[in-house]
Protein backbone atom coordinates (compact mmCIF):
# COMPACT_ATOMS: atom_id res chain seq x y z
CA UNK A 1 0.00 0.00 0.00
CA UNK A 2 2.82 2.34 0.84
CA UNK A 3 4.59 1.55 -2.50
CA UNK A 4 1.39 2.20 -4.41
CA UNK A 5 1.03 5.65 -2.78
CA UNK A 6 4.60 6.52 -3.70
CA UNK A 7 3.84 5.64 -7.32
CA UNK A 8 0.76 7.84 -7.27
CA UNK A 9 2.75 10.77 -5.86
CA UNK A 10 5.38 10.34 -8.57
CA UNK A 11 2.70 10.32 -11.28
CA UNK A 12 1.09 13.42 -9.82
CA UNK A 13 4.45 15.20 -9.74
CA UNK A 14 5.14 14.31 -13.37
CA UNK A 15 1.70 15.56 -14.39
CA UNK A 16 2.27 18.79 -12.48
CA UNK A 17 5.62 19.30 -14.20
CA UNK A 18 4.08 18.63 -17.61
CA UNK A 19 1.24 21.07 -16.90
CA UNK A 20 3.72 23.70 -15.71
CA UNK A 21 5.66 23.25 -18.94
CA UNK A 22 2.50 23.71 -21.00
CA UNK A 23 1.56 26.82 -19.02
CA UNK A 24 5.06 28.24 -19.42
CA UNK A 25 4.92 27.68 -23.17
CA UNK A 26 1.50 29.33 -23.42
CA UNK A 27 2.68 32.25 -21.29
CA UNK A 28 5.78 32.65 -23.45
CA UNK A 29 3.69 32.69 -26.62
CA UNK A 30 1.28 35.21 -25.10
CA UNK A 31 4.16 37.43 -23.98
CA UNK A 32 5.71 37.30 -27.44
CA UNK A 33 2.40 38.23 -29.05
CA UNK A 34 1.99 41.10 -26.59
CA UNK A 35 5.48 42.36 -27.40
CA UNK A 36 4.79 42.19 -31.14
CA UNK A 37 1.49 44.02 -30.66
CA UNK A 38 3.26 46.69 -28.59
CA UNK A 39 5.95 47.10 -31.23
CA UNK A 40 3.28 47.43 -33.93
CA UNK A 41 1.44 50.04 -31.85
CA UNK A 42 4.67 51.97 -31.28
CA UNK A 43 5.41 51.90 -35.00
CA UNK A 44 1.90 53.14 -35.80
CA UNK A 45 2.17 55.91 -33.22
CA UNK A 46 5.59 56.95 -34.51
CA UNK A 47 4.37 57.00 -38.11
CA UNK A 48 1.28 59.02 -37.19
CA UNK A 49 3.43 61.48 -35.24
CA UNK A 50 5.81 61.91 -38.18
CA UNK A 51 2.92 62.75 -40.53
CA UNK A 52 1.34 65.15 -38.04
CA UNK A 53 4.64 66.94 -37.38
CA UNK A 54 5.45 67.29 -41.08
CA UNK A 55 2.01 68.79 -41.85
CA UNK A 56 2.10 71.12 -38.83
CA UNK A 57 5.62 72.39 -39.61
CA UNK A 58 4.78 73.01 -43.26
CA UNK A 59 1.68 75.03 -42.38
CA UNK A 60 3.55 77.05 -39.74
CA UNK A 61 6.25 77.98 -42.27
CA UNK A 62 3.96 78.68 -45.22
CA UNK A 63 1.13 80.67 -43.66
CA UNK A 64 3.21 83.88 -43.45
CA UNK A 65 5.46 83.18 -46.45
CA UNK A 66 6.08 85.62 -49.30
CA UNK A 67 6.32 84.76 -53.02
CA UNK A 68 5.17 81.17 -52.59
CA UNK A 69 5.63 78.89 -55.64
CA UNK A 70 4.85 75.16 -55.82
CA UNK A 71 7.57 72.83 -57.16
CA UNK A 72 5.52 70.02 -58.70
CA UNK A 73 3.45 68.63 -55.81
CA UNK A 74 6.18 67.57 -53.35
CA UNK A 75 8.00 70.86 -52.79
CA UNK A 76 7.52 74.60 -52.47
CA UNK A 77 9.81 77.62 -52.83
CA UNK A 78 9.09 80.66 -50.69
CA UNK A 79 10.57 83.52 -48.68
CA UNK A 80 10.54 82.66 -44.97
CA UNK A 81 10.01 85.69 -42.66
CA UNK A 82 12.85 86.02 -40.15
CA UNK A 83 12.38 89.53 -38.72
CA UNK A 84 10.07 92.54 -38.68
CA UNK A 85 10.62 96.08 -37.51
CA UNK A 86 10.39 99.78 -38.39
CA UNK A 87 12.90 102.20 -39.86
CA UNK A 88 14.31 104.46 -37.14
CA UNK A 89 17.17 105.97 -39.18
CA UNK A 90 18.19 106.12 -42.84
CA UNK A 91 21.44 106.22 -44.80
CA UNK A 92 21.87 106.25 -48.61
CA UNK A 93 22.14 102.43 -48.77
CA UNK A 94 21.27 101.31 -45.24
CA UNK A 95 18.40 101.30 -42.78
CA UNK A 96 18.48 101.16 -39.01
CA UNK A 97 16.10 99.11 -36.86
CA UNK A 98 15.44 99.72 -33.14
CA UNK A 99 16.78 97.26 -30.52
CA UNK A 100 15.46 93.70 -30.54
CA UNK A 101 15.34 93.65 -26.72
CA UNK A 102 13.48 96.11 -24.50
CA UNK A 103 13.12 95.77 -20.73
CA UNK A 104 10.57 98.57 -20.69
CA UNK A 105 8.06 96.82 -22.98
CA UNK A 106 7.66 95.17 -26.35
CA UNK A 107 10.42 96.16 -28.81
CA UNK A 108 9.80 97.65 -32.24
CA UNK A 109 12.00 94.94 -33.80
CA UNK A 110 11.07 91.25 -33.58
CA UNK A 111 13.53 88.62 -34.75
CA UNK A 112 12.73 84.94 -35.18
CA UNK A 113 16.26 84.28 -36.45
CA UNK A 114 19.37 86.45 -36.79
CA UNK A 115 19.34 88.54 -39.97
CA UNK A 116 22.11 87.48 -42.36
CA UNK A 117 23.71 88.65 -45.59
CA UNK A 118 21.62 87.49 -48.54
CA UNK A 119 18.29 87.94 -46.76
CA UNK A 120 15.58 89.98 -48.48
CA UNK A 121 14.22 93.28 -47.18
CA UNK A 122 10.81 94.71 -48.04
CA UNK A 123 9.71 98.15 -46.85
CA UNK A 124 6.28 99.76 -46.80
CA UNK A 125 6.27 103.16 -48.48
CA UNK A 126 3.51 105.71 -48.93
CA UNK A 127 2.99 106.81 -52.51
CA UNK A 128 3.54 110.56 -52.79
CA UNK A 129 1.05 110.84 -55.66
CA UNK A 130 -1.61 108.18 -55.16
CA UNK A 131 -3.37 107.61 -51.87
CA UNK A 132 -2.22 104.43 -50.11
CA UNK A 133 0.91 102.43 -49.40
CA UNK A 134 2.78 99.59 -51.06
CA UNK A 135 5.48 97.07 -50.18
CA UNK A 136 8.72 97.66 -52.07
CA UNK A 137 11.52 95.12 -52.46
CA UNK A 138 13.20 92.81 -52.56
CA UNK A 139 16.32 94.60 -51.35
CA UNK A 140 19.19 92.20 -50.66
CA UNK A 141 21.06 92.50 -47.36
CA UNK A 142 24.78 93.03 -47.97
CA UNK A 143 26.00 93.37 -44.37
CA UNK A 144 24.42 93.31 -40.91
CA UNK A 145 25.91 95.35 -38.07
CA UNK A 146 24.83 95.44 -34.43
CA UNK A 147 25.70 98.70 -32.69
CA UNK A 148 24.98 100.42 -29.41
CA UNK A 149 23.69 103.91 -30.00
CA UNK A 150 22.89 105.43 -33.37
CA UNK A 151 21.72 108.86 -34.55
CA UNK A 152 17.96 108.75 -34.96
CA UNK A 153 17.41 105.53 -32.98
CA UNK A 154 18.17 106.67 -29.47
CA UNK A 155 16.04 107.46 -26.46
CA UNK A 156 15.88 111.12 -27.39
CA UNK A 157 14.20 110.16 -30.67
CA UNK A 158 11.49 108.14 -28.94
CA UNK A 159 12.49 104.68 -30.19
CA UNK A 160 13.91 103.34 -26.91
CA UNK A 161 13.43 104.11 -23.24
CA UNK A 162 16.34 105.39 -21.16
CA UNK A 163 16.85 101.97 -19.52
CA UNK A 164 17.22 100.36 -22.97
CA UNK A 165 19.82 102.83 -24.27
CA UNK A 166 22.56 100.17 -24.08
CA UNK A 167 20.67 97.63 -26.23
CA UNK A 168 22.03 97.05 -29.73
CA UNK A 169 20.41 98.39 -32.90
CA UNK A 170 20.51 96.66 -36.28
CA UNK A 171 22.05 98.36 -39.30
CA UNK A 172 21.12 96.64 -42.57
CA UNK A 173 23.17 97.69 -45.57
CA UNK A 174 21.56 96.63 -48.85
CA UNK A 175 23.06 96.07 -52.29
CA UNK A 176 20.97 98.70 -54.07
CA UNK A 177 19.54 102.17 -53.55
CA UNK A 178 16.65 102.60 -51.14
CA UNK A 179 13.26 103.82 -52.44
CA UNK A 180 13.21 107.60 -52.73
CA UNK A 181 9.93 107.83 -50.80
CA UNK A 182 11.05 105.62 -47.90
CA UNK A 183 10.48 107.46 -44.61
CA UNK A 184 11.31 107.09 -40.93
CA UNK A 185 8.75 104.86 -39.24
CA UNK A 186 8.15 102.67 -42.31
CA UNK A 187 7.45 98.99 -41.49
CA UNK A 188 10.16 96.51 -42.54
CA UNK A 189 10.00 92.79 -43.28
CA UNK A 190 13.09 90.60 -43.61
CA UNK A 191 12.76 87.18 -45.26
CA UNK A 192 15.01 84.31 -46.33
CA UNK A 193 14.49 82.47 -49.60
CA UNK A 194 14.38 78.69 -49.42
CA UNK A 195 12.65 75.46 -50.37
CA UNK A 196 10.66 72.90 -48.41
CA UNK A 197 10.47 69.51 -50.09
CA UNK A 198 10.36 65.75 -49.71
CA UNK A 199 13.78 64.19 -50.28
CA UNK A 200 15.45 60.77 -50.16
CA UNK A 201 17.63 60.57 -47.06
CA UNK A 202 19.23 57.22 -47.93
CA UNK A 203 18.57 53.76 -46.56
CA UNK A 204 15.04 53.82 -47.92
CA UNK A 205 13.97 56.79 -45.75
CA UNK A 206 12.21 59.88 -47.09
CA UNK A 207 12.24 63.11 -45.08
CA UNK A 208 10.77 66.58 -45.25
CA UNK A 209 13.71 68.96 -45.61
CA UNK A 210 14.58 72.66 -45.88
CA UNK A 211 17.18 74.23 -48.17
CA UNK A 212 18.27 77.83 -47.95
CA UNK A 213 18.56 79.44 -51.38
CA UNK A 214 20.31 82.47 -52.85
CA UNK A 215 18.47 85.78 -52.87
CA UNK A 216 17.55 85.29 -56.54
CA UNK A 217 16.48 81.68 -55.93
CA UNK A 218 19.02 80.37 -58.44
CA UNK A 219 21.16 78.19 -56.16
CA UNK A 220 20.37 76.41 -52.90
CA UNK A 221 22.52 75.03 -50.11
CA UNK A 222 22.60 71.64 -48.41
CA UNK A 223 19.28 70.19 -47.33
CA UNK A 224 18.46 70.02 -43.63
CA UNK A 225 15.97 67.43 -42.27
CA UNK A 226 12.81 68.89 -40.72
CA UNK A 227 10.45 65.94 -40.11
CA UNK A 228 10.04 62.27 -40.95
CA UNK A 229 10.47 59.54 -41.89
CA UNK A 230 7.67 59.82 -44.44
CA UNK A 231 6.42 57.75 -47.32
CA UNK A 232 7.88 58.01 -50.80
CA UNK A 233 6.51 60.57 -53.31
CA UNK A 234 4.57 57.83 -55.11
CA UNK A 235 2.91 56.85 -51.81
CA UNK A 236 1.99 60.44 -50.89
CA UNK A 237 4.64 61.10 -48.26
CA UNK A 238 4.33 64.87 -48.72
CA UNK A 239 2.05 66.65 -51.16
CA UNK A 240 0.85 70.19 -51.73
CA UNK A 241 -2.15 71.22 -53.80
CA UNK A 242 -3.80 74.53 -54.61
CA UNK A 243 -7.47 74.58 -55.60
CA UNK A 244 -9.22 76.93 -58.03
CA UNK A 245 -9.80 79.48 -55.24
CA UNK A 246 -6.11 79.55 -54.33
CA UNK A 247 -6.38 77.61 -51.07
CA UNK A 248 -3.21 75.61 -50.36
CA UNK A 249 -3.57 72.15 -48.80
CA UNK A 250 -0.71 70.18 -47.26
CA UNK A 251 -0.77 66.38 -46.85
CA UNK A 252 1.88 64.30 -45.07
CA UNK A 253 1.99 60.54 -44.42
CA UNK A 254 4.35 58.65 -42.16
CA UNK A 255 5.78 55.28 -43.11
CA UNK A 256 3.18 52.49 -43.54
CA UNK A 257 0.63 51.92 -42.22
CA UNK A 258 0.11 55.53 -41.13
CA UNK A 259 -2.95 57.50 -42.19
CA UNK A 260 -2.66 60.75 -44.19
CA UNK A 261 -2.74 64.05 -42.32
CA UNK A 262 -4.14 67.04 -44.21
CA UNK A 263 -3.98 70.68 -43.24
CA UNK A 264 -5.03 73.87 -44.99
CA UNK A 265 -2.66 76.81 -45.04
CA UNK A 266 -4.73 79.77 -43.76
CA UNK A 267 -5.05 82.85 -45.92
CA UNK A 268 -3.32 85.94 -44.59
XYZ file of C-alpha atoms in Angstrom:
268
model
C 0.000 0.000 0.000
C 2.822 2.335 0.840
C 4.585 1.554 -2.505
C 1.387 2.204 -4.405
C 1.032 5.650 -2.776
C 4.603 6.521 -3.697
C 3.844 5.645 -7.322
C 0.764 7.840 -7.271
C 2.748 10.771 -5.861
C 5.376 10.338 -8.568
C 2.704 10.321 -11.283
C 1.092 13.422 -9.817
C 4.448 15.198 -9.738
C 5.143 14.305 -13.369
C 1.702 15.561 -14.390
C 2.266 18.789 -12.482
C 5.615 19.299 -14.203
C 4.078 18.628 -17.606
C 1.235 21.073 -16.900
C 3.723 23.704 -15.709
C 5.656 23.250 -18.940
C 2.499 23.710 -21.005
C 1.556 26.825 -19.022
C 5.061 28.243 -19.422
C 4.925 27.678 -23.168
C 1.503 29.328 -23.417
C 2.677 32.251 -21.289
C 5.780 32.655 -23.446
C 3.687 32.686 -26.618
C 1.279 35.212 -25.105
C 4.163 37.433 -23.979
C 5.713 37.295 -27.440
C 2.398 38.226 -29.048
C 1.992 41.099 -26.592
C 5.480 42.362 -27.397
C 4.786 42.189 -31.138
C 1.491 44.020 -30.657
C 3.261 46.689 -28.588
C 5.949 47.103 -31.226
C 3.276 47.434 -33.925
C 1.440 50.037 -31.853
C 4.669 51.966 -31.276
C 5.411 51.897 -35.003
C 1.897 53.142 -35.800
C 2.172 55.908 -33.219
C 5.593 56.953 -34.511
C 4.366 56.997 -38.110
C 1.282 59.022 -37.192
C 3.433 61.476 -35.242
C 5.812 61.908 -38.183
C 2.919 62.751 -40.526
C 1.344 65.151 -38.042
C 4.639 66.936 -37.376
C 5.447 67.294 -41.082
C 2.014 68.789 -41.850
C 2.100 71.123 -38.831
C 5.616 72.390 -39.607
C 4.779 73.006 -43.264
C 1.678 75.029 -42.376
C 3.547 77.047 -39.743
C 6.252 77.979 -42.274
C 3.959 78.680 -45.218
C 1.128 80.669 -43.656
C 3.212 83.881 -43.454
C 5.457 83.177 -46.448
C 6.083 85.620 -49.297
C 6.317 84.757 -53.018
C 5.174 81.168 -52.588
C 5.630 78.889 -55.638
C 4.851 75.160 -55.825
C 7.569 72.831 -57.162
C 5.517 70.022 -58.705
C 3.450 68.626 -55.810
C 6.179 67.570 -53.349
C 7.999 70.862 -52.795
C 7.520 74.601 -52.472
C 9.810 77.621 -52.828
C 9.089 80.663 -50.686
C 10.570 83.515 -48.679
C 10.536 82.660 -44.971
C 10.006 85.690 -42.657
C 12.854 86.018 -40.151
C 12.380 89.533 -38.722
C 10.070 92.539 -38.679
C 10.623 96.079 -37.515
C 10.386 99.776 -38.385
C 12.898 102.198 -39.863
C 14.308 104.455 -37.143
C 17.173 105.973 -39.178
C 18.195 106.123 -42.839
C 21.442 106.215 -44.796
C 21.869 106.254 -48.608
C 22.138 102.428 -48.773
C 21.269 101.313 -45.238
C 18.400 101.299 -42.785
C 18.482 101.162 -39.008
C 16.097 99.114 -36.865
C 15.439 99.723 -33.140
C 16.780 97.256 -30.521
C 15.461 93.696 -30.543
C 15.339 93.654 -26.716
C 13.480 96.114 -24.501
C 13.120 95.773 -20.733
C 10.569 98.575 -20.693
C 8.059 96.819 -22.985
C 7.657 95.175 -26.355
C 10.417 96.164 -28.805
C 9.805 97.654 -32.242
C 12.002 94.945 -33.796
C 11.066 91.254 -33.579
C 13.533 88.625 -34.750
C 12.731 84.935 -35.182
C 16.263 84.283 -36.448
C 19.370 86.454 -36.785
C 19.339 88.543 -39.975
C 22.113 87.480 -42.356
C 23.706 88.647 -45.592
C 21.616 87.487 -48.540
C 18.288 87.938 -46.758
C 15.585 89.979 -48.485
C 14.219 93.280 -47.184
C 10.807 94.711 -48.041
C 9.705 98.149 -46.854
C 6.275 99.762 -46.798
C 6.270 103.157 -48.477
C 3.514 105.710 -48.931
C 2.993 106.805 -52.511
C 3.541 110.563 -52.790
C 1.046 110.839 -55.665
C -1.607 108.175 -55.161
C -3.366 107.611 -51.870
C -2.224 104.433 -50.115
C 0.909 102.433 -49.399
C 2.779 99.593 -51.064
C 5.481 97.071 -50.178
C 8.715 97.663 -52.070
C 11.521 95.118 -52.455
C 13.197 92.810 -52.559
C 16.324 94.595 -51.353
C 19.186 92.196 -50.663
C 21.061 92.496 -47.359
C 24.778 93.031 -47.967
C 26.002 93.368 -44.369
C 24.423 93.307 -40.906
C 25.907 95.345 -38.067
C 24.828 95.443 -34.427
C 25.698 98.701 -32.687
C 24.982 100.417 -29.408
C 23.687 103.912 -30.001
C 22.894 105.429 -33.372
C 21.723 108.864 -34.555
C 17.956 108.753 -34.964
C 17.405 105.530 -32.982
C 18.174 106.668 -29.466
C 16.037 107.455 -26.458
C 15.877 111.117 -27.389
C 14.201 110.160 -30.669
C 11.494 108.142 -28.942
C 12.489 104.679 -30.186
C 13.913 103.342 -26.910
C 13.430 104.112 -23.240
C 16.338 105.388 -21.164
C 16.845 101.973 -19.521
C 17.219 100.364 -22.969
C 19.823 102.828 -24.267
C 22.564 100.169 -24.076
C 20.665 97.632 -26.233
C 22.028 97.046 -29.732
C 20.411 98.386 -32.904
C 20.509 96.656 -36.284
C 22.052 98.356 -39.301
C 21.120 96.641 -42.572
C 23.170 97.685 -45.572
C 21.556 96.631 -48.852
C 23.063 96.070 -52.294
C 20.969 98.697 -54.068
C 19.541 102.171 -53.545
C 16.645 102.600 -51.144
C 13.264 103.823 -52.440
C 13.208 107.599 -52.732
C 9.925 107.827 -50.800
C 11.047 105.624 -47.898
C 10.476 107.456 -44.613
C 11.313 107.089 -40.932
C 8.747 104.859 -39.240
C 8.146 102.670 -42.307
C 7.451 98.993 -41.493
C 10.160 96.511 -42.535
C 10.001 92.788 -43.278
C 13.091 90.595 -43.615
C 12.763 87.182 -45.262
C 15.014 84.310 -46.334
C 14.491 82.473 -49.601
C 14.384 78.688 -49.422
C 12.652 75.457 -50.370
C 10.664 72.902 -48.409
C 10.472 69.513 -50.094
C 10.359 65.748 -49.708
C 13.780 64.189 -50.276
C 15.446 60.767 -50.165
C 17.634 60.567 -47.063
C 19.228 57.219 -47.925
C 18.575 53.764 -46.565
C 15.038 53.821 -47.924
C 13.973 56.789 -45.754
C 12.207 59.876 -47.091
C 12.237 63.109 -45.077
C 10.771 66.580 -45.246
C 13.712 68.963 -45.614
C 14.578 72.661 -45.881
C 17.183 74.228 -48.171
C 18.274 77.834 -47.952
C 18.561 79.442 -51.385
C 20.309 82.468 -52.853
C 18.470 85.780 -52.868
C 17.552 85.292 -56.539
C 16.477 81.681 -55.927
C 19.021 80.373 -58.439
C 21.157 78.190 -56.162
C 20.368 76.407 -52.902
C 22.517 75.027 -50.110
C 22.599 71.639 -48.411
C 19.276 70.190 -47.335
C 18.460 70.015 -43.625
C 15.974 67.429 -42.270
C 12.813 68.891 -40.723
C 10.446 65.945 -40.107
C 10.045 62.265 -40.951
C 10.472 59.535 -41.888
C 7.672 59.821 -44.437
C 6.415 57.745 -47.324
C 7.880 58.009 -50.802
C 6.514 60.566 -53.307
C 4.568 57.831 -55.105
C 2.907 56.850 -51.811
C 1.987 60.436 -50.894
C 4.639 61.105 -48.256
C 4.327 64.870 -48.720
C 2.052 66.654 -51.157
C 0.853 70.187 -51.732
C -2.145 71.225 -53.804
C -3.801 74.528 -54.614
C -7.469 74.583 -55.604
C -9.223 76.932 -58.033
C -9.797 79.478 -55.239
C -6.107 79.548 -54.330
C -6.380 77.606 -51.068
C -3.215 75.607 -50.362
C -3.570 72.148 -48.802
C -0.710 70.176 -47.264
C -0.772 66.382 -46.853
C 1.876 64.299 -45.072
C 1.991 60.544 -44.422
C 4.345 58.651 -42.160
C 5.784 55.275 -43.111
C 3.180 52.492 -43.539
C 0.629 51.921 -42.216
C 0.112 55.530 -41.131
C -2.945 57.501 -42.194
C -2.656 60.746 -44.188
C -2.742 64.052 -42.317
C -4.145 67.038 -44.206
C -3.982 70.684 -43.240
C -5.029 73.868 -44.988
C -2.658 76.814 -45.045
C -4.726 79.773 -43.756
C -5.054 82.854 -45.917
C -3.322 85.940 -44.593
